[in-house]
mmCIF file of N, CA and C in Angstrom:
data_model
loop_
_atom_site.group_PDB
_atom_site.id
_atom_site.type_symbol
_atom_site.label_atom_id
_atom_site.label_comp_id
_atom_site.label_asym_id
_atom_site.label_seq_id
_atom_site.Cartn_x
_atom_site.Cartn_y
_atom_site.Cartn_z
ATOM 1 N N CYS A 242 96.852 31.394 -27.318
ATOM 2 C CA CYS A 242 95.588 31.945 -26.895
ATOM 3 C C CYS A 242 95.610 32.344 -25.427
ATOM 4 N N GLY A 243 96.377 31.678 -24.634
ATOM 5 C CA GLY A 243 96.429 31.979 -23.226
ATOM 6 C C GLY A 243 95.359 31.268 -22.415
ATOM 7 N N GLN A 244 94.428 30.586 -23.055
ATOM 8 C CA GLN A 244 93.393 29.850 -22.325
ATOM 9 C C GLN A 244 93.889 28.430 -22.065
ATOM 10 N N PRO A 245 93.580 27.917 -20.870
ATOM 11 C CA PRO A 245 94.021 26.548 -20.589
ATOM 12 C C PRO A 245 93.316 25.568 -21.516
ATOM 13 N N SER A 246 94.058 24.572 -21.943
ATOM 14 C CA SER A 246 93.448 23.567 -22.818
ATOM 15 C C SER A 246 92.717 22.538 -21.967
ATOM 16 N N LEU A 247 91.662 22.016 -22.512
ATOM 17 C CA LEU A 247 90.884 20.986 -21.823
ATOM 18 C C LEU A 247 91.611 19.655 -21.948
ATOM 19 N N PRO A 248 91.537 18.827 -20.917
ATOM 20 C CA PRO A 248 92.178 17.509 -21.027
ATOM 21 C C PRO A 248 91.465 16.671 -22.086
ATOM 22 N N ALA A 249 92.235 15.840 -22.749
ATOM 23 C CA ALA A 249 91.660 14.954 -23.760
ATOM 24 C C ALA A 249 90.753 13.946 -23.066
ATOM 25 N N PRO A 250 89.643 13.571 -23.715
ATOM 26 C CA PRO A 250 88.776 12.555 -23.110
ATOM 27 C C PRO A 250 89.534 11.237 -22.993
ATOM 28 N N PRO A 251 89.204 10.426 -21.991
ATOM 29 C CA PRO A 251 89.906 9.151 -21.856
ATOM 30 C C PRO A 251 89.696 8.289 -23.084
ATOM 31 N N ARG A 252 90.741 7.672 -23.532
ATOM 32 C CA ARG A 252 90.690 6.820 -24.719
ATOM 33 C C ARG A 252 90.645 5.365 -24.266
ATOM 34 N N ALA A 253 89.756 4.604 -24.875
ATOM 35 C CA ALA A 253 89.687 3.183 -24.546
ATOM 36 C C ALA A 253 91.009 2.526 -24.932
ATOM 37 N N LEU A 254 91.503 1.691 -24.069
ATOM 38 C CA LEU A 254 92.752 1.003 -24.342
ATOM 39 C C LEU A 254 92.571 0.017 -25.479
ATOM 40 N N ASP A 255 93.599 -0.114 -26.291
ATOM 41 C CA ASP A 255 93.534 -1.073 -27.384
ATOM 42 C C ASP A 255 93.649 -2.492 -26.844
ATOM 43 N N VAL A 256 92.805 -3.355 -27.327
ATOM 44 C CA VAL A 256 92.832 -4.763 -26.965
ATOM 45 C C VAL A 256 94.077 -5.372 -27.600
ATOM 46 N N PRO A 257 94.843 -6.147 -26.829
ATOM 47 C CA PRO A 257 96.063 -6.735 -27.392
ATOM 48 C C PRO A 257 95.758 -7.882 -28.360
ATOM 49 N N TYR A 258 96.689 -8.063 -29.292
ATOM 50 C CA TYR A 258 96.617 -9.184 -30.217
ATOM 51 C C TYR A 258 97.297 -10.396 -29.583
ATOM 52 N N ALA A 259 96.691 -11.550 -29.769
ATOM 53 C CA ALA A 259 97.265 -12.809 -29.283
ATOM 54 C C ALA A 259 97.763 -13.601 -30.480
ATOM 55 N N ASP A 260 98.952 -14.176 -30.352
ATOM 56 C CA ASP A 260 99.424 -15.079 -31.392
ATOM 57 C C ASP A 260 98.866 -16.472 -31.096
ATOM 58 N N ALA A 261 99.196 -17.442 -31.936
ATOM 59 C CA ALA A 261 98.639 -18.787 -31.784
ATOM 60 C C ALA A 261 99.005 -19.402 -30.440
ATOM 61 N N ALA A 262 100.232 -19.191 -29.983
ATOM 62 C CA ALA A 262 100.662 -19.779 -28.710
ATOM 63 C C ALA A 262 99.870 -19.190 -27.539
ATOM 64 N N GLU A 263 99.692 -17.871 -27.511
ATOM 65 C CA GLU A 263 98.925 -17.253 -26.428
ATOM 66 C C GLU A 263 97.466 -17.710 -26.489
ATOM 67 N N PHE A 264 96.911 -17.773 -27.700
ATOM 68 C CA PHE A 264 95.533 -18.225 -27.864
ATOM 69 C C PHE A 264 95.362 -19.620 -27.259
ATOM 70 N N LYS A 265 96.267 -20.517 -27.590
ATOM 71 C CA LYS A 265 96.167 -21.881 -27.066
ATOM 72 C C LYS A 265 96.352 -21.894 -25.556
ATOM 73 N N GLY A 266 97.161 -20.988 -25.022
ATOM 74 C CA GLY A 266 97.323 -20.870 -23.583
ATOM 75 C C GLY A 266 96.046 -20.423 -22.899
ATOM 76 N N LEU A 267 95.285 -19.561 -23.572
ATOM 77 C CA LEU A 267 94.017 -19.093 -23.006
ATOM 78 C C LEU A 267 93.013 -20.229 -22.850
ATOM 79 N N LEU A 268 93.137 -21.251 -23.693
ATOM 80 C CA LEU A 268 92.196 -22.374 -23.639
ATOM 81 C C LEU A 268 92.314 -23.147 -22.330
ATOM 82 N N GLY A 269 93.530 -23.257 -21.803
ATOM 83 C CA GLY A 269 93.711 -24.034 -20.596
ATOM 84 C C GLY A 269 93.822 -23.201 -19.338
ATOM 85 N N GLU A 270 93.746 -21.898 -19.482
ATOM 86 C CA GLU A 270 93.936 -20.997 -18.353
ATOM 87 C C GLU A 270 92.621 -20.735 -17.625
ATOM 88 N N PRO A 271 92.592 -20.987 -16.310
ATOM 89 C CA PRO A 271 91.363 -20.673 -15.581
ATOM 90 C C PRO A 271 91.189 -19.159 -15.475
ATOM 91 N N GLY A 272 89.979 -18.735 -15.276
ATOM 92 C CA GLY A 272 89.729 -17.312 -15.135
ATOM 93 C C GLY A 272 88.413 -16.928 -15.763
ATOM 94 N N PRO A 273 88.254 -15.650 -15.987
ATOM 95 C CA PRO A 273 86.985 -15.176 -16.542
ATOM 96 C C PRO A 273 86.810 -15.619 -17.989
ATOM 97 N N PRO A 274 85.607 -15.478 -18.519
ATOM 98 C CA PRO A 274 85.381 -15.794 -19.935
ATOM 99 C C PRO A 274 86.311 -14.955 -20.808
ATOM 100 N N THR A 275 86.607 -15.459 -21.984
ATOM 101 C CA THR A 275 87.488 -14.776 -22.920
ATOM 102 C C THR A 275 86.753 -14.531 -24.227
ATOM 103 N N LEU A 276 86.780 -13.296 -24.683
ATOM 104 C CA LEU A 276 86.225 -12.933 -25.986
ATOM 105 C C LEU A 276 87.389 -12.780 -26.946
ATOM 106 N N ILE A 277 87.377 -13.549 -28.022
ATOM 107 C CA ILE A 277 88.409 -13.463 -29.047
ATOM 108 C C ILE A 277 87.799 -12.804 -30.281
ATOM 109 N N GLU A 278 88.431 -11.732 -30.730
ATOM 110 C CA GLU A 278 88.017 -11.058 -31.954
ATOM 111 C C GLU A 278 88.997 -11.445 -33.058
ATOM 112 N N PHE A 279 88.544 -12.236 -34.018
ATOM 113 C CA PHE A 279 89.345 -12.560 -35.192
ATOM 114 C C PHE A 279 89.122 -11.434 -36.191
ATOM 115 N N CYS A 280 90.180 -10.701 -36.522
ATOM 116 C CA CYS A 280 90.033 -9.517 -37.364
ATOM 117 C C CYS A 280 91.334 -9.244 -38.115
ATOM 118 N N VAL A 281 91.343 -8.200 -38.899
ATOM 119 C CA VAL A 281 92.570 -7.715 -39.530
ATOM 120 C C VAL A 281 92.837 -6.306 -39.006
ATOM 121 N N PRO A 282 94.111 -5.951 -38.834
ATOM 122 C CA PRO A 282 94.436 -4.649 -38.247
ATOM 123 C C PRO A 282 94.011 -3.453 -39.104
ATOM 124 N N THR A 283 94.046 -3.594 -40.407
ATOM 125 C CA THR A 283 93.652 -2.497 -41.299
ATOM 126 C C THR A 283 93.059 -3.067 -42.580
ATOM 127 N N GLY A 284 92.266 -2.250 -43.224
ATOM 128 C CA GLY A 284 91.761 -2.616 -44.544
ATOM 129 C C GLY A 284 90.410 -3.297 -44.573
ATOM 130 N N CYS A 285 89.794 -3.509 -43.431
ATOM 131 C CA CYS A 285 88.462 -4.115 -43.381
ATOM 132 C C CYS A 285 87.525 -3.101 -42.746
ATOM 133 N N PHE A 286 86.546 -2.661 -43.490
ATOM 134 C CA PHE A 286 85.626 -1.648 -43.000
ATOM 135 C C PHE A 286 84.966 -2.073 -41.699
ATOM 136 N N ARG A 287 84.453 -3.287 -41.647
ATOM 137 C CA ARG A 287 83.711 -3.725 -40.452
ATOM 138 C C ARG A 287 84.642 -3.896 -39.250
ATOM 139 N N CYS A 288 85.845 -4.416 -39.471
ATOM 140 C CA CYS A 288 86.816 -4.529 -38.368
ATOM 141 C C CYS A 288 87.145 -3.145 -37.826
ATOM 142 N N ASP A 289 87.395 -2.196 -38.734
ATOM 143 C CA ASP A 289 87.716 -0.829 -38.321
ATOM 144 C C ASP A 289 86.554 -0.198 -37.564
ATOM 145 N N GLU A 290 85.337 -0.503 -37.986
ATOM 146 C CA GLU A 290 84.151 0.052 -37.340
ATOM 147 C C GLU A 290 83.926 -0.549 -35.944
ATOM 148 N N MET A 291 84.185 -1.835 -35.783
ATOM 149 C CA MET A 291 83.939 -2.514 -34.510
ATOM 150 C C MET A 291 85.063 -2.312 -33.495
ATOM 151 N N ARG A 292 86.285 -2.049 -33.968
ATOM 152 C CA ARG A 292 87.455 -1.977 -33.082
ATOM 153 C C ARG A 292 87.259 -1.043 -31.883
ATOM 154 N N PRO A 293 86.830 0.219 -32.073
ATOM 155 C CA PRO A 293 86.659 1.098 -30.908
ATOM 156 C C PRO A 293 85.595 0.592 -29.936
ATOM 157 N N ALA A 294 84.532 0.019 -30.447
ATOM 158 C CA ALA A 294 83.463 -0.486 -29.579
ATOM 159 C C ALA A 294 83.944 -1.689 -28.765
ATOM 160 N N ILE A 295 84.724 -2.557 -29.369
ATOM 161 C CA ILE A 295 85.261 -3.712 -28.637
ATOM 162 C C ILE A 295 86.287 -3.233 -27.610
ATOM 163 N N ASN A 296 87.067 -2.202 -27.945
ATOM 164 C CA ASN A 296 87.994 -1.619 -26.958
ATOM 165 C C ASN A 296 87.221 -1.103 -25.746
ATOM 166 N N ARG A 297 86.100 -0.417 -25.991
ATOM 167 C CA ARG A 297 85.293 0.106 -24.886
ATOM 168 C C ARG A 297 84.680 -1.036 -24.067
ATOM 169 N N LEU A 298 84.224 -2.076 -24.739
ATOM 170 C CA LEU A 298 83.677 -3.240 -24.044
ATOM 171 C C LEU A 298 84.744 -3.859 -23.143
ATOM 172 N N ALA A 299 85.946 -4.019 -23.663
ATOM 173 C CA ALA A 299 87.042 -4.597 -22.876
ATOM 174 C C ALA A 299 87.346 -3.735 -21.663
ATOM 175 N N GLN A 300 87.330 -2.436 -21.836
ATOM 176 C CA GLN A 300 87.609 -1.529 -20.725
ATOM 177 C C GLN A 300 86.484 -1.578 -19.691
ATOM 178 N N ALA A 301 85.253 -1.592 -20.155
ATOM 179 C CA ALA A 301 84.102 -1.598 -19.238
ATOM 180 C C ALA A 301 84.020 -2.895 -18.436
ATOM 181 N N GLU A 302 84.435 -4.004 -19.022
ATOM 182 C CA GLU A 302 84.315 -5.311 -18.366
ATOM 183 C C GLU A 302 85.659 -5.846 -17.875
ATOM 184 N N ALA A 303 86.658 -4.969 -17.758
ATOM 185 C CA ALA A 303 87.988 -5.385 -17.298
ATOM 186 C C ALA A 303 87.869 -6.116 -15.968
ATOM 187 N N GLY A 304 88.543 -7.256 -15.891
ATOM 188 C CA GLY A 304 88.486 -8.072 -14.681
ATOM 189 C C GLY A 304 87.385 -9.110 -14.704
ATOM 190 N N ARG A 305 86.372 -8.874 -15.510
ATOM 191 C CA ARG A 305 85.254 -9.831 -15.622
ATOM 192 C C ARG A 305 85.308 -10.600 -16.926
ATOM 193 N N VAL A 306 86.012 -10.050 -17.922
ATOM 194 C CA VAL A 306 86.141 -10.672 -19.237
ATOM 195 C C VAL A 306 87.537 -10.368 -19.765
ATOM 196 N N ARG A 307 88.185 -11.384 -20.298
ATOM 197 C CA ARG A 307 89.443 -11.155 -21.019
ATOM 198 C C ARG A 307 89.079 -10.958 -22.482
ATOM 199 N N VAL A 308 89.679 -9.984 -23.118
ATOM 200 C CA VAL A 308 89.419 -9.735 -24.534
ATOM 201 C C VAL A 308 90.760 -9.726 -25.257
ATOM 202 N N ARG A 309 90.842 -10.488 -26.336
ATOM 203 C CA ARG A 309 92.039 -10.537 -27.167
ATOM 204 C C ARG A 309 91.624 -10.505 -28.620
ATOM 205 N N ARG A 310 92.559 -10.062 -29.437
ATOM 206 C CA ARG A 310 92.357 -10.088 -30.887
ATOM 207 C C ARG A 310 93.318 -11.094 -31.496
ATOM 208 N N VAL A 311 92.897 -11.683 -32.601
ATOM 209 C CA VAL A 311 93.764 -12.538 -33.396
ATOM 210 C C VAL A 311 93.793 -11.940 -34.794
ATOM 211 N N ASP A 312 94.993 -11.646 -35.277
ATOM 212 C CA ASP A 312 95.188 -11.077 -36.612
ATOM 213 C C ASP A 312 95.041 -12.198 -37.639
ATOM 214 N N LEU A 313 93.993 -12.126 -38.435
ATOM 215 C CA LEU A 313 93.734 -13.178 -39.421
ATOM 216 C C LEU A 313 94.840 -13.280 -40.461
ATOM 217 N N ASN A 314 95.505 -12.180 -40.775
ATOM 218 C CA ASN A 314 96.597 -12.224 -41.748
ATOM 219 C C ASN A 314 97.808 -12.959 -41.189
ATOM 220 N N ALA A 315 98.099 -12.758 -39.917
ATOM 221 C CA ALA A 315 99.282 -13.359 -39.299
ATOM 222 C C ALA A 315 99.019 -14.771 -38.792
ATOM 223 N N GLU A 316 97.784 -15.090 -38.483
ATOM 224 C CA GLU A 316 97.443 -16.383 -37.860
ATOM 225 C C GLU A 316 96.437 -17.160 -38.707
ATOM 226 N N ARG A 317 96.770 -17.349 -39.968
ATOM 227 C CA ARG A 317 95.858 -18.037 -40.894
ATOM 228 C C ARG A 317 95.582 -19.485 -40.498
ATOM 229 N N GLU A 318 96.599 -20.183 -40.026
ATOM 230 C CA GLU A 318 96.396 -21.582 -39.614
ATOM 231 C C GLU A 318 95.453 -21.675 -38.422
ATOM 232 N N LEU A 319 95.615 -20.772 -37.471
ATOM 233 C CA LEU A 319 94.737 -20.758 -36.299
ATOM 234 C C LEU A 319 93.296 -20.462 -36.720
ATOM 235 N N ALA A 320 93.132 -19.492 -37.600
ATOM 236 C CA ALA A 320 91.788 -19.167 -38.086
ATOM 237 C C ALA A 320 91.155 -20.369 -38.783
ATOM 238 N N ALA A 321 91.930 -21.055 -39.611
ATOM 239 C CA ALA A 321 91.411 -22.232 -40.307
ATOM 240 C C ALA A 321 91.059 -23.336 -39.311
ATOM 241 N N GLU A 322 91.907 -23.517 -38.311
ATOM 242 C CA GLU A 322 91.657 -24.527 -37.279
ATOM 243 C C GLU A 322 90.341 -24.260 -36.545
ATOM 244 N N TRP A 323 90.023 -22.990 -36.351
ATOM 245 C CA TRP A 323 88.803 -22.611 -35.649
ATOM 246 C C TRP A 323 87.636 -22.353 -36.603
ATOM 247 N N GLY A 324 87.831 -22.559 -37.898
ATOM 248 C CA GLY A 324 86.746 -22.409 -38.860
ATOM 249 C C GLY A 324 86.321 -20.975 -39.086
ATOM 250 N N VAL A 325 87.234 -20.032 -38.863
ATOM 251 C CA VAL A 325 86.920 -18.621 -39.067
ATOM 252 C C VAL A 325 87.204 -18.262 -40.511
ATOM 253 N N THR A 326 86.163 -17.834 -41.207
ATOM 254 C CA THR A 326 86.302 -17.491 -42.622
ATOM 255 C C THR A 326 85.882 -16.054 -42.921
ATOM 256 N N MET A 327 85.317 -15.369 -41.950
ATOM 257 C CA MET A 327 84.818 -14.010 -42.157
ATOM 258 C C MET A 327 85.338 -13.114 -41.045
ATOM 259 N N CYS A 328 85.649 -11.875 -41.418
ATOM 260 C CA CYS A 328 86.080 -10.947 -40.369
ATOM 261 C C CYS A 328 85.142 -9.740 -40.336
ATOM 262 N N PRO A 329 84.927 -9.237 -39.132
ATOM 263 C CA PRO A 329 85.378 -9.812 -37.882
ATOM 264 C C PRO A 329 84.491 -10.968 -37.445
ATOM 265 N N SER A 330 85.102 -11.904 -36.744
ATOM 266 C CA SER A 330 84.375 -13.009 -36.116
ATOM 267 C C SER A 330 84.720 -12.996 -34.642
ATOM 268 N N TYR A 331 83.779 -13.402 -33.824
ATOM 269 C CA TYR A 331 83.950 -13.374 -32.370
ATOM 270 C C TYR A 331 83.663 -14.755 -31.810
ATOM 271 N N VAL A 332 84.580 -15.225 -30.963
ATOM 272 C CA VAL A 332 84.426 -16.510 -30.299
ATOM 273 C C VAL A 332 84.534 -16.249 -28.805
ATOM 274 N N VAL A 333 83.594 -16.789 -28.044
ATOM 275 C CA VAL A 333 83.621 -16.665 -26.591
ATOM 276 C C VAL A 333 84.041 -18.002 -26.012
ATOM 277 N N LEU A 334 85.071 -17.961 -25.162
ATOM 278 C CA LEU A 334 85.576 -19.145 -24.486
ATOM 279 C C LEU A 334 85.266 -19.042 -23.006
ATOM 280 N N SER A 335 84.851 -20.146 -22.414
ATOM 281 C CA SER A 335 84.630 -20.201 -20.974
ATOM 282 C C SER A 335 85.073 -21.577 -20.502
ATOM 283 N N ASP A 336 85.880 -21.610 -19.474
ATOM 284 C CA ASP A 336 86.410 -22.873 -18.961
ATOM 285 C C ASP A 336 87.107 -23.676 -20.056
ATOM 286 N N GLY A 337 87.807 -22.965 -20.946
ATOM 287 C CA GLY A 337 88.606 -23.625 -21.968
ATOM 288 C C GLY A 337 87.855 -24.163 -23.166
ATOM 289 N N ARG A 338 86.577 -23.855 -23.276
ATOM 290 C CA ARG A 338 85.828 -24.350 -24.447
ATOM 291 C C ARG A 338 84.979 -23.233 -25.044
ATOM 292 N N GLU A 339 84.662 -23.400 -26.298
ATOM 293 C CA GLU A 339 83.842 -22.414 -26.999
ATOM 294 C C GLU A 339 82.404 -22.491 -26.491
ATOM 295 N N VAL A 340 81.843 -21.319 -26.151
ATOM 296 C CA VAL A 340 80.449 -21.288 -25.704
ATOM 297 C C VAL A 340 79.552 -20.498 -26.646
ATOM 298 N N ASP A 341 80.148 -19.668 -27.496
ATOM 299 C CA ASP A 341 79.336 -18.917 -28.458
ATOM 300 C C ASP A 341 80.243 -18.375 -29.541
ATOM 301 N N ARG A 342 79.604 -17.990 -30.663
ATOM 302 C CA ARG A 342 80.349 -17.489 -31.808
ATOM 303 C C ARG A 342 79.409 -16.686 -32.700
ATOM 304 N N THR A 343 79.952 -15.640 -33.304
ATOM 305 C CA THR A 343 79.209 -14.892 -34.305
ATOM 306 C C THR A 343 80.201 -14.273 -35.279
ATOM 307 N N ALA A 344 79.718 -13.958 -36.465
ATOM 308 C CA ALA A 344 80.550 -13.298 -37.470
ATOM 309 C C ALA A 344 79.813 -12.070 -37.992
ATOM 310 N N TYR A 345 80.571 -11.019 -38.214
ATOM 311 C CA TYR A 345 80.075 -9.778 -38.798
ATOM 312 C C TYR A 345 78.849 -9.249 -38.051
ATOM 313 N N PRO A 346 78.981 -9.037 -36.729
ATOM 314 C CA PRO A 346 77.830 -8.567 -35.946
ATOM 315 C C PRO A 346 77.496 -7.111 -36.262
ATOM 316 N N THR A 347 76.329 -6.696 -35.861
ATOM 317 C CA THR A 347 75.895 -5.324 -36.125
ATOM 318 C C THR A 347 76.293 -4.354 -35.026
ATOM 319 N N SER A 348 76.689 -4.877 -33.838
ATOM 320 C CA SER A 348 77.093 -3.977 -32.759
ATOM 321 C C SER A 348 77.897 -4.738 -31.711
ATOM 322 N N ALA A 349 78.660 -3.981 -30.918
ATOM 323 C CA ALA A 349 79.393 -4.580 -29.806
ATOM 324 C C ALA A 349 78.418 -5.028 -28.719
ATOM 325 N N GLY A 350 77.275 -4.381 -28.633
ATOM 326 C CA GLY A 350 76.263 -4.782 -27.671
ATOM 327 C C GLY A 350 75.794 -6.202 -27.930
ATOM 328 N N LEU A 351 75.654 -6.537 -29.196
ATOM 329 C CA LEU A 351 75.275 -7.901 -29.568
ATOM 330 C C LEU A 351 76.362 -8.880 -29.148
ATOM 331 N N VAL A 352 77.611 -8.505 -29.350
ATOM 332 C CA VAL A 352 78.728 -9.354 -28.938
ATOM 333 C C VAL A 352 78.717 -9.524 -27.424
ATOM 334 N N ALA A 353 78.457 -8.443 -26.694
ATOM 335 C CA ALA A 353 78.453 -8.497 -25.224
ATOM 336 C C ALA A 353 77.423 -9.485 -24.690
ATOM 337 N N THR A 354 76.302 -9.645 -25.380
ATOM 338 C CA THR A 354 75.267 -10.567 -24.900
ATOM 339 C C THR A 354 75.721 -12.027 -24.977
ATOM 340 N N MET A 355 76.768 -12.302 -25.728
ATOM 341 C CA MET A 355 77.279 -13.665 -25.867
ATOM 342 C C MET A 355 78.130 -14.088 -24.669
ATOM 343 N N ILE A 356 78.608 -13.137 -23.891
ATOM 344 C CA ILE A 356 79.572 -13.413 -22.821
ATOM 345 C C ILE A 356 78.835 -13.826 -21.550
ATOM 346 N N PRO A 357 79.155 -15.001 -21.019
ATOM 347 C CA PRO A 357 78.496 -15.456 -19.785
ATOM 348 C C PRO A 357 79.103 -14.769 -18.557
ATOM 349 N N LEU A 358 78.709 -13.528 -18.328
ATOM 350 C CA LEU A 358 79.297 -12.741 -17.232
ATOM 351 C C LEU A 358 79.013 -13.324 -15.865
ATOM 352 N N GLU A 359 77.867 -13.973 -15.695
ATOM 353 C CA GLU A 359 77.558 -14.512 -14.381
ATOM 354 C C GLU A 359 78.583 -15.528 -13.928
ATOM 355 N N SER A 360 79.237 -16.222 -14.863
ATOM 356 C CA SER A 360 80.261 -17.189 -14.459
ATOM 357 C C SER A 360 81.532 -16.485 -14.005
ATOM 358 N N ALA A 361 81.671 -15.184 -14.340
ATOM 359 C CA ALA A 361 82.864 -14.444 -13.945
ATOM 360 C C ALA A 361 82.686 -13.743 -12.615
ATOM 361 N N ILE A 362 81.462 -13.688 -12.119
ATOM 362 C CA ILE A 362 81.197 -12.988 -10.869
ATOM 363 C C ILE A 362 81.435 -13.931 -9.704
ATOM 364 N N GLU A 363 82.234 -13.496 -8.754
ATOM 365 C CA GLU A 363 82.545 -14.350 -7.610
ATOM 366 C C GLU A 363 81.591 -14.104 -6.484
#
């Protein structure tokens, strides 16, 4: 065509998956609150629907909140240990302990309200 192409809009970075060892490390690690999304990588309508919104939340709150995913298929023992039976489920950790939890939320905004951001502000 000869016309310059427009740059692609910025894409929210994908939240990394944590295995059981990394998850347990997050429990004892000081720092900002941590949001854990227990989900499956593919095949779950609600997980697929929430994934982009959680990616955007992680990007918007980078430095104030750590966000990780746990693959329920790969980490079944960890999910059972934490009593996660539905996906997606969200657990918020602060100072190494659980402070909130929800399963199958209607929006990422609802998940964001669970995060104690004031404790992350210096």
